[in-house]
Amino acid sequence: MTIFSVHSTIFSRASVVLLSSNGFKRFSFASSFSSTAVYSPRLPKVKKQRRYPIVSAVDIGGVTIARNDVVKDDDPTNNVPDSIFSKLGMQLHRRNKHPIGILKSAIYNYFDSNYAKKFEKFEDLSPIVTTKQNFDDVLVPADHVSRSLNDTYYVDPQTVLRCHTSAHQAELLRKGHSRFLVTGDVYRRDSIDSTHYPVFHQMEGFCVFSPEDWNDSGMDPTLYAAEDLKKCLEGLARHLFGSVEMRWVDTYFPFTNPSFELEIYFKEDWLEVLGCGVTEQVILKQSGLENKVAWAFGLGLERLAMVLFDIPDIRLFWSSDERFTSQFGKGELGVKFKPYSKYPPCYKDISFWISDAFTENNFCEVVRGIAGDLVEEVKLIDQFTNKKGMTSHCYRIVFRSMERSLTDEEVNDLQSKVRVEVEKKLNVELR
């Protein structure tokens, strides 16, 4: 199986490695990146640093959302930084000349061609949802690691930035929608490397069947839904990747049973494309859909776009550099990205004694808050425990711009700020 990691819905978050280091699976239909997070009930209250001009409001679907509604400096449970708030209204999936928008349109074309007017499309739903929508409605256990402030951006104890587009599933079902595609930006606190970013894009598909749909088939309703699901998604894979070898892998998600992952043989290796399954009956019953069955799938747009367009670094999707944006045109699926330059990296190491409350996601969040998209990777390169029981971590931070060469002066300044903020915010002792 390809070890390729790029965010994907609550069916799998973009990596083929689906288990975190602590053994928890990140429930995310759309290819979910593995996470090194551990459950942490609360982050310490810290004063947010403001490096950039503050965006005062964003517009989503014609609704203006003020910064103070999302970034609450006086709420100890709020962990949404200004850098994340500023992304709320960008919606890369709605830009028809952007790789994410091009891929979304290609998937729409498949459903429009094969299921004419049967699937409704939603792509402008607010990413601010309740914890019930984000977790409870899709059966995520109450003690699951994904509910942690270490993993999820909380506006307040009852409100989060959605971690997956599945957060809208129950709401749409209760409103009477039975076949739909939901596309949107989703948010997760995560590690830093070329395939992880705290904002990415997902698409969820959902289809409900009534008894008249399966009665004539002579099949069990669950089997009927599973066979229909596989036929649909195999067609989608061929639409995107051409005539490729495929295989289905049994897996587990809390909201579907049975559950599957679709893999394709691509560039001489197996690549996970998406996660899917037959919806758990309790979800349908809670939405007032008795005596029905349904299937659902989720996929990560960045994950697939990086493969289809040969994009090597997830940060490029957010670039406004014309050398990137001018390479893609409306409807041009699979145009191969041509690197315009490879600017030199600058490596800086930082070592400190960690506390019991330390988590790597929190450290990455501090680094990201200072360096933004100028940080390419954060990697643990050494750790040890001394005779006193104190544990030391050494991280290597790779600074590299996608658009220009960084100067020694600005990198040293960034590293200096990282050292100050890490010690202040994370209760660690620098070495």
Coordinates of C-alpha atoms in Angstrom, one line a residue:
M1 CA 0.0 0.0 0.0
T2 CA 1.3 3.4 -0.9
I3 CA 2.4 5.5 2.1
F4 CA 1.1 8.7 0.7
S5 CA -0.5 11.2 3.0
V6 CA -2.7 14.1 2.0
H7 CA -5.9 15.1 3.7
S8 CA -9.1 13.5 2.6
T9 CA -14.0 13.3 4.9
I10 CA -14.9 11.6 8.0
F11 CA -14.2 8.4 6.1
S12 CA -10.5 8.7 6.0
R13 CA -8.4 11.7 6.4
A14 CA -5.8 11.9 3.7
S15 CA -3.2 9.3 4.3
V16 CA -3.0 5.6 3.6
V17 CA -1.6 5.3 7.0
L18 CA -4.8 5.3 9.0
L19 CA -3.6 4.6 12.5
S20 CA -2.1 7.2 14.7
S21 CA 0.9 6.4 16.9
N22 CA -1.3 5.9 19.9
G23 CA -3.5 3.4 18.1
F24 CA -6.6 5.5 17.5
K25 CA -8.0 5.7 14.0
R26 CA -8.9 9.1 12.7
F27 CA -12.4 8.5 11.6
S28 CA -12.7 10.4 8.4
F29 CA -14.4 9.1 5.3
A30 CA -12.2 11.0 2.9
S31 CA -8.7 9.7 3.3
S32 CA -7.5 11.0 6.6
F33 CA -4.0 11.7 7.5
S34 CA -2.6 9.7 10.3
S35 CA -2.2 11.8 13.5
T36 CA 0.3 11.6 16.3
A37 CA -2.2 13.3 18.6
V38 CA -3.1 12.1 22.0
Y39 CA -6.2 13.0 23.8
S40 CA -5.8 16.3 25.7
P41 CA -9.0 17.7 27.3
R42 CA -7.9 21.3 27.4
L43 CA -5.1 23.6 26.1
P44 CA -3.7 26.3 28.4
K45 CA -5.1 29.7 27.9
V46 CA -2.6 31.8 26.0
K47 CA -2.7 35.3 24.5
K48 CA -2.8 35.0 20.7
Q49 CA 0.1 36.6 18.8
R50 CA -0.8 38.8 15.9
R51 CA 1.9 38.7 13.2
Y52 CA -0.3 39.7 10.3
P53 CA -3.1 42.3 9.6
I54 CA -6.2 40.9 11.2
V55 CA -9.1 40.0 9.0
S56 CA -12.1 41.6 10.6
A57 CA -14.8 39.5 8.8
V58 CA -15.3 36.9 6.1
D59 CA -18.2 36.2 3.8
I60 CA -19.5 32.7 3.4
G61 CA -22.6 32.1 1.3
G62 CA -23.7 35.7 1.6
V63 CA -23.4 35.6 5.4
T64 CA -20.8 37.9 7.0
I65 CA -18.9 36.2 9.9
A66 CA -17.0 38.6 12.2
R67 CA -13.6 37.7 13.6
N68 CA -14.8 38.1 17.2
D69 CA -17.4 35.4 16.5
V70 CA -14.7 32.8 15.7
V71 CA -11.5 34.0 17.4
K72 CA -12.3 34.6 21.0
D73 CA -9.3 35.9 22.9
D74 CA -11.1 35.8 26.2
D75 CA -12.3 32.1 25.9
P76 CA -9.8 29.5 27.2
T77 CA -11.5 26.8 25.1
N78 CA -11.0 28.8 21.9
N79 CA -8.0 27.7 19.9
V80 CA -8.7 29.3 16.5
P81 CA -5.8 31.6 15.4
D82 CA -6.2 34.5 13.0
S83 CA -4.3 32.6 10.4
I84 CA -7.1 30.0 10.3
F85 CA -9.9 32.5 10.5
S86 CA -8.5 34.2 7.4
K87 CA -8.9 31.0 5.4
L88 CA -12.7 30.6 6.2
G89 CA -13.9 32.5 3.2
M90 CA -11.3 31.5 0.6
Q91 CA -13.1 28.3 -0.6
L92 CA -10.6 27.0 -3.1
H93 CA -13.1 24.4 -4.3
R94 CA -15.2 27.2 -5.9
R95 CA -12.4 28.5 -8.1
N96 CA -12.9 26.9 -11.5
K97 CA -9.2 27.5 -12.6
H98 CA -7.7 26.1 -9.4
P99 CA -6.7 22.4 -9.2
I100 CA -9.1 21.9 -6.3
G101 CA -12.0 23.5 -8.3
I102 CA -11.1 21.6 -11.5
L103 CA -11.1 18.3 -9.7
K104 CA -14.4 19.1 -8.0
S105 CA -16.0 19.9 -11.4
A106 CA -14.6 16.7 -12.9
I107 CA -16.4 14.7 -10.1
Y108 CA -19.6 16.7 -10.7
N109 CA -19.4 15.9 -14.4
Y110 CA -19.2 12.2 -13.6
F111 CA -22.4 12.3 -11.4
D112 CA -24.2 14.6 -13.9
S113 CA -23.4 12.2 -16.8
N114 CA -24.3 9.0 -15.0
Y115 CA -27.0 10.1 -12.5
A116 CA -28.7 12.9 -14.3
K117 CA -30.3 15.4 -11.8
K118 CA -30.3 12.8 -9.0
F119 CA -27.6 14.2 -6.8
E120 CA -28.0 17.7 -5.3
K121 CA -24.8 19.7 -4.8
F122 CA -23.9 21.7 -1.7
E123 CA -20.6 23.6 -1.6
D124 CA -21.3 26.8 0.3
L125 CA -22.4 25.4 3.7
S126 CA -20.8 27.2 6.7
P127 CA -17.7 25.4 8.2
I128 CA -18.8 26.5 11.6
V129 CA -20.8 23.7 13.1
T130 CA -21.8 22.3 16.5
T131 CA -20.0 19.5 18.2
K132 CA -23.2 17.4 17.8
Q133 CA -23.0 17.9 14.0
N134 CA -19.3 17.2 13.8
F135 CA -19.1 14.2 16.2
D136 CA -22.4 12.9 17.7
D137 CA -24.4 12.8 14.5
V138 CA -21.8 10.6 12.8
L139 CA -21.4 8.3 15.9
V140 CA -17.9 9.4 16.9
P141 CA -17.3 8.1 20.4
A142 CA -17.5 10.6 23.3
D143 CA -13.9 9.8 24.4
H144 CA -12.4 9.7 20.9
V145 CA -9.1 11.5 20.3
S146 CA -10.5 13.6 17.4
R147 CA -12.7 15.5 19.9
S148 CA -9.6 16.9 21.6
L149 CA -8.5 20.5 21.5
N150 CA -5.3 19.1 20.3
D151 CA -6.9 17.9 17.1
T152 CA -9.8 20.1 16.5
Y153 CA -10.3 23.9 16.3
Y154 CA -12.9 24.9 18.9
V155 CA -14.8 28.2 18.8
D156 CA -16.3 27.4 22.1
P157 CA -17.1 24.1 24.0
Q158 CA -20.2 23.5 21.7
T159 CA -18.9 24.9 18.4
V160 CA -16.0 23.8 16.1
L161 CA -14.7 24.4 12.7
R162 CA -15.8 21.2 10.9
C163 CA -13.3 18.4 10.7
H164 CA -15.1 16.8 7.7
T165 CA -18.0 17.5 5.4
S166 CA -19.9 14.6 7.0
A167 CA -20.8 17.2 9.7
H168 CA -23.7 18.2 7.4
Q169 CA -25.0 14.7 6.7
A170 CA -27.7 14.5 9.4
E171 CA -28.9 18.1 8.8
L172 CA -29.4 17.5 5.1
L173 CA -31.2 14.2 5.7
R174 CA -33.6 15.8 8.1
K175 CA -34.4 18.5 5.5
G176 CA -35.5 15.8 3.1
H177 CA -32.4 15.5 0.9
S178 CA -31.7 11.9 -0.1
R179 CA -29.0 12.1 -2.7
F180 CA -26.3 14.7 -2.4
L181 CA -22.7 15.8 -2.8
V182 CA -21.2 18.1 -0.1
T183 CA -17.9 19.9 -0.9
G184 CA -16.1 22.2 1.4
D185 CA -13.0 23.3 3.3
V186 CA -12.3 21.4 6.6
Y187 CA -10.0 22.2 9.5
R188 CA -7.7 20.1 11.6
R189 CA -4.7 20.8 13.8
D190 CA -2.0 18.6 12.5
S191 CA 1.7 18.0 11.8
I192 CA 3.7 20.0 9.3
D193 CA 5.1 18.5 6.1
S194 CA 4.5 18.5 2.4
T195 CA 1.2 16.6 2.6
H196 CA -0.3 18.1 5.8
Y197 CA -2.0 21.5 6.2
P198 CA -4.5 22.7 8.8
V199 CA -7.1 23.5 6.1
F200 CA -8.0 21.2 3.2
H201 CA -11.0 20.2 1.1
Q202 CA -13.3 17.2 1.1
M203 CA -16.3 15.9 -0.8
E204 CA -18.9 13.6 0.7
G205 CA -21.5 11.7 -1.3
F206 CA -24.7 10.2 0.1
C207 CA -27.5 8.1 -1.4
V208 CA -30.7 6.8 0.2
F209 CA -32.7 3.8 -1.1
S210 CA -36.3 2.9 -0.4
P211 CA -37.7 -0.7 -0.4
E212 CA -39.0 -0.3 -4.0
D213 CA -35.4 0.2 -5.1
W214 CA -34.2 -3.2 -3.9
N215 CA -37.3 -5.3 -3.8
D216 CA -37.2 -6.4 -7.4
S217 CA -33.5 -7.2 -7.2
G218 CA -34.0 -10.1 -4.8
M219 CA -31.0 -8.9 -2.8
D220 CA -30.7 -8.1 0.8
P221 CA -31.0 -4.3 1.2
T222 CA -27.5 -3.9 2.7
L223 CA -25.9 -6.0 -0.1
Y224 CA -27.9 -4.0 -2.6
A225 CA -26.6 -0.7 -1.3
A226 CA -23.0 -2.0 -1.1
E227 CA -23.1 -3.3 -4.7
D228 CA -24.5 0.0 -6.0
L229 CA -21.9 1.9 -4.0
K230 CA -19.0 -0.1 -5.5
K231 CA -20.3 0.2 -9.0
C232 CA -20.7 4.0 -8.6
L233 CA -17.2 4.5 -7.2
E234 CA -15.4 2.2 -9.6
G235 CA -16.9 4.3 -12.4
L236 CA -15.7 7.5 -10.7
A237 CA -12.2 6.1 -10.4
R238 CA -12.1 5.3 -14.1
H239 CA -13.4 8.8 -14.9
L240 CA -10.5 10.4 -13.0
F241 CA -7.6 8.0 -13.5
G242 CA -8.5 6.1 -16.7
S243 CA -8.5 2.3 -17.1
V244 CA -6.7 1.3 -13.9
E245 CA -6.7 -1.9 -11.8
M246 CA -8.7 -1.5 -8.6
R247 CA -9.3 -3.4 -5.4
W248 CA -11.6 -3.1 -2.4
V249 CA -10.3 -3.4 1.1
D250 CA -12.5 -4.0 4.1
T251 CA -12.1 -1.5 6.9
Y252 CA -13.9 0.1 9.9
F253 CA -15.7 3.3 10.3
P254 CA -18.1 4.0 13.2
F255 CA -20.8 5.3 10.9
T256 CA -20.9 2.6 8.2
N257 CA -21.2 -1.2 8.2
P258 CA -19.8 -2.7 6.1
S259 CA -17.1 -0.3 5.3
F260 CA -14.6 -0.2 2.5
E261 CA -11.6 1.6 1.0
L262 CA -11.0 1.7 -2.7
E263 CA -7.4 1.4 -3.9
I264 CA -6.1 1.8 -7.5
Y265 CA -2.9 0.6 -9.0
F266 CA -1.3 3.8 -10.1
K267 CA 2.3 4.5 -11.0
E268 CA 3.4 1.0 -10.0
D269 CA 1.9 1.1 -6.5
W270 CA -1.4 0.9 -4.7
L271 CA -3.0 4.2 -3.8
E272 CA -6.0 4.6 -1.5
V273 CA -8.6 6.8 -3.3
L274 CA -11.4 7.0 -0.8
G275 CA -13.4 5.5 2.1
C276 CA -17.0 4.5 2.0
G277 CA -19.7 2.1 3.3
V278 CA -23.3 1.3 4.0
T279 CA -24.7 3.8 6.5
E280 CA -25.4 2.6 10.0
Q281 CA -29.1 2.3 10.6
V282 CA -29.1 4.4 13.7
I283 CA -28.1 7.4 11.6
L284 CA -31.0 7.0 9.3
K285 CA -33.4 6.4 12.1
Q286 CA -32.3 9.5 13.9
S287 CA -33.0 11.4 10.7
G288 CA -36.5 10.0 10.4
L289 CA -35.7 7.5 7.6
E290 CA -37.1 4.2 8.8
N291 CA -37.0 1.1 6.6
K292 CA -34.4 2.6 4.3
V293 CA -30.7 2.0 3.6
A294 CA -28.0 4.3 2.3
W295 CA -24.4 4.5 1.3
A296 CA -21.9 7.2 1.7
F297 CA -18.4 8.0 0.6
G298 CA -15.8 10.6 1.3
L299 CA -12.6 11.7 -0.5
G300 CA -10.0 14.3 0.0
L301 CA -9.5 16.7 -2.9
E302 CA -6.0 17.7 -2.1
R303 CA -5.0 14.1 -1.9
L304 CA -6.2 13.3 -5.4
A305 CA -5.2 16.6 -6.9
M306 CA -1.6 16.2 -5.8
V307 CA -1.5 12.9 -7.6
L308 CA -3.4 14.0 -10.7
F309 CA -1.6 17.3 -11.2
D310 CA 1.9 16.2 -9.8
I311 CA 1.8 18.9 -7.2
P312 CA 4.6 18.2 -4.7
D313 CA 3.7 20.4 -1.7
I314 CA 0.3 21.0 -0.3
R315 CA 1.2 24.7 0.5
L316 CA 1.2 25.4 -3.3
F317 CA -2.6 25.1 -3.3
W318 CA -2.7 28.4 -1.3
S319 CA -0.2 30.2 -3.5
S320 CA -1.2 33.4 -5.3
D321 CA 2.0 33.3 -7.4
E322 CA 1.1 33.5 -11.0
R323 CA 3.8 31.0 -11.8
F324 CA 1.5 28.5 -10.1
T325 CA -2.0 29.8 -10.8
S326 CA -1.4 30.4 -14.5
Q327 CA -0.6 26.7 -15.1
F328 CA -4.2 25.6 -14.7
G329 CA -7.3 26.3 -16.8
K330 CA -11.0 25.6 -16.3
G331 CA -11.8 22.0 -17.1
E332 CA -8.2 20.9 -17.6
L333 CA -8.0 17.9 -15.4
G334 CA -4.6 16.3 -14.9
V335 CA -2.4 19.1 -16.3
K336 CA 1.0 18.4 -14.8
F337 CA 2.5 21.1 -12.6
K338 CA 5.8 22.4 -13.8
P339 CA 8.1 23.5 -10.9
Y340 CA 9.2 27.1 -11.5
S341 CA 12.0 26.9 -9.0
K342 CA 13.3 25.1 -6.0
Y343 CA 14.4 27.6 -3.4
P344 CA 17.0 26.4 -0.8
P345 CA 15.8 25.2 2.6
C346 CA 17.1 26.5 5.9
Y347 CA 17.3 24.0 8.8
K348 CA 17.0 25.0 12.4
D349 CA 16.9 22.7 15.4
I350 CA 15.3 23.3 18.7
S351 CA 15.6 21.1 21.8
F352 CA 13.6 21.2 25.1
W353 CA 12.5 19.2 28.1
I354 CA 8.9 18.4 27.6
S355 CA 6.1 18.4 30.2
D356 CA 3.3 15.8 30.6
A357 CA 0.9 18.1 28.8
F358 CA 3.2 18.5 25.7
T359 CA 1.8 17.3 22.3
E360 CA 3.4 17.6 18.9
N361 CA 0.3 19.2 17.4
N362 CA 0.5 22.0 19.9
F363 CA 4.2 22.6 19.0
C364 CA 3.4 22.6 15.3
E365 CA 0.6 25.1 15.9
V366 CA 3.1 27.5 17.6
V367 CA 5.5 27.1 14.7
R368 CA 2.8 27.7 12.1
G369 CA 1.5 30.7 14.0
I370 CA 4.9 32.4 13.7
A371 CA 6.3 31.2 10.3
G372 CA 3.0 30.5 8.5
D373 CA 3.6 29.0 5.0
L374 CA 7.4 29.6 5.3
V375 CA 7.7 26.4 7.3
E376 CA 8.0 23.3 5.2
E377 CA 8.4 20.6 7.8
V378 CA 8.7 20.0 11.5
K379 CA 10.3 16.6 12.3
L380 CA 11.3 14.9 15.6
I381 CA 14.9 13.9 15.1
D382 CA 15.9 12.9 18.6
Q383 CA 14.5 12.1 22.0
F384 CA 15.8 10.7 25.3
T385 CA 14.9 10.4 28.9
N386 CA 17.6 11.2 31.6
K387 CA 18.2 9.5 34.9
K388 CA 15.8 12.0 36.6
G389 CA 12.9 10.9 34.3
M390 CA 12.9 14.1 32.3
T391 CA 12.3 13.6 28.5
S392 CA 13.9 15.8 25.9
H393 CA 12.7 16.3 22.3
C394 CA 14.8 17.7 19.5
Y395 CA 12.9 19.0 16.4
R396 CA 14.3 20.0 13.1
I397 CA 12.4 22.9 11.5
V398 CA 12.7 23.3 7.7
F399 CA 12.1 26.8 6.5
R400 CA 11.5 27.2 2.8
S401 CA 9.4 29.6 0.8
M402 CA 7.6 28.3 -2.3
E403 CA 8.2 31.7 -4.0
R404 CA 11.5 33.2 -3.1
S405 CA 14.8 32.6 -1.2
L406 CA 14.7 33.4 2.5
T407 CA 17.4 35.5 4.0
D408 CA 19.5 34.3 7.0
E409 CA 18.2 37.3 8.9
E410 CA 14.5 36.5 8.6
V411 CA 15.0 32.8 9.3
N412 CA 17.0 33.6 12.4
D413 CA 14.3 36.0 13.5
L414 CA 11.6 33.4 13.0
Q415 CA 13.6 30.8 14.9
S416 CA 14.1 33.2 17.8
K417 CA 10.4 33.9 18.0
V418 CA 9.7 30.2 17.9
R419 CA 12.0 29.6 20.9
V420 CA 10.3 32.3 22.9
E421 CA 6.8 31.2 22.1
V422 CA 7.4 27.5 22.7
E423 CA 8.8 28.1 26.1
K424 CA 6.0 30.5 27.0
K425 CA 3.0 28.6 25.6
L426 CA 3.9 25.0 26.0
N427 CA 5.4 24.8 29.5
V428 CA 8.7 23.4 28.3
E429 CA 12.3 24.1 29.2
L430 CA 14.7 24.9 26.4
R431 CA 18.0 23.2 26.3

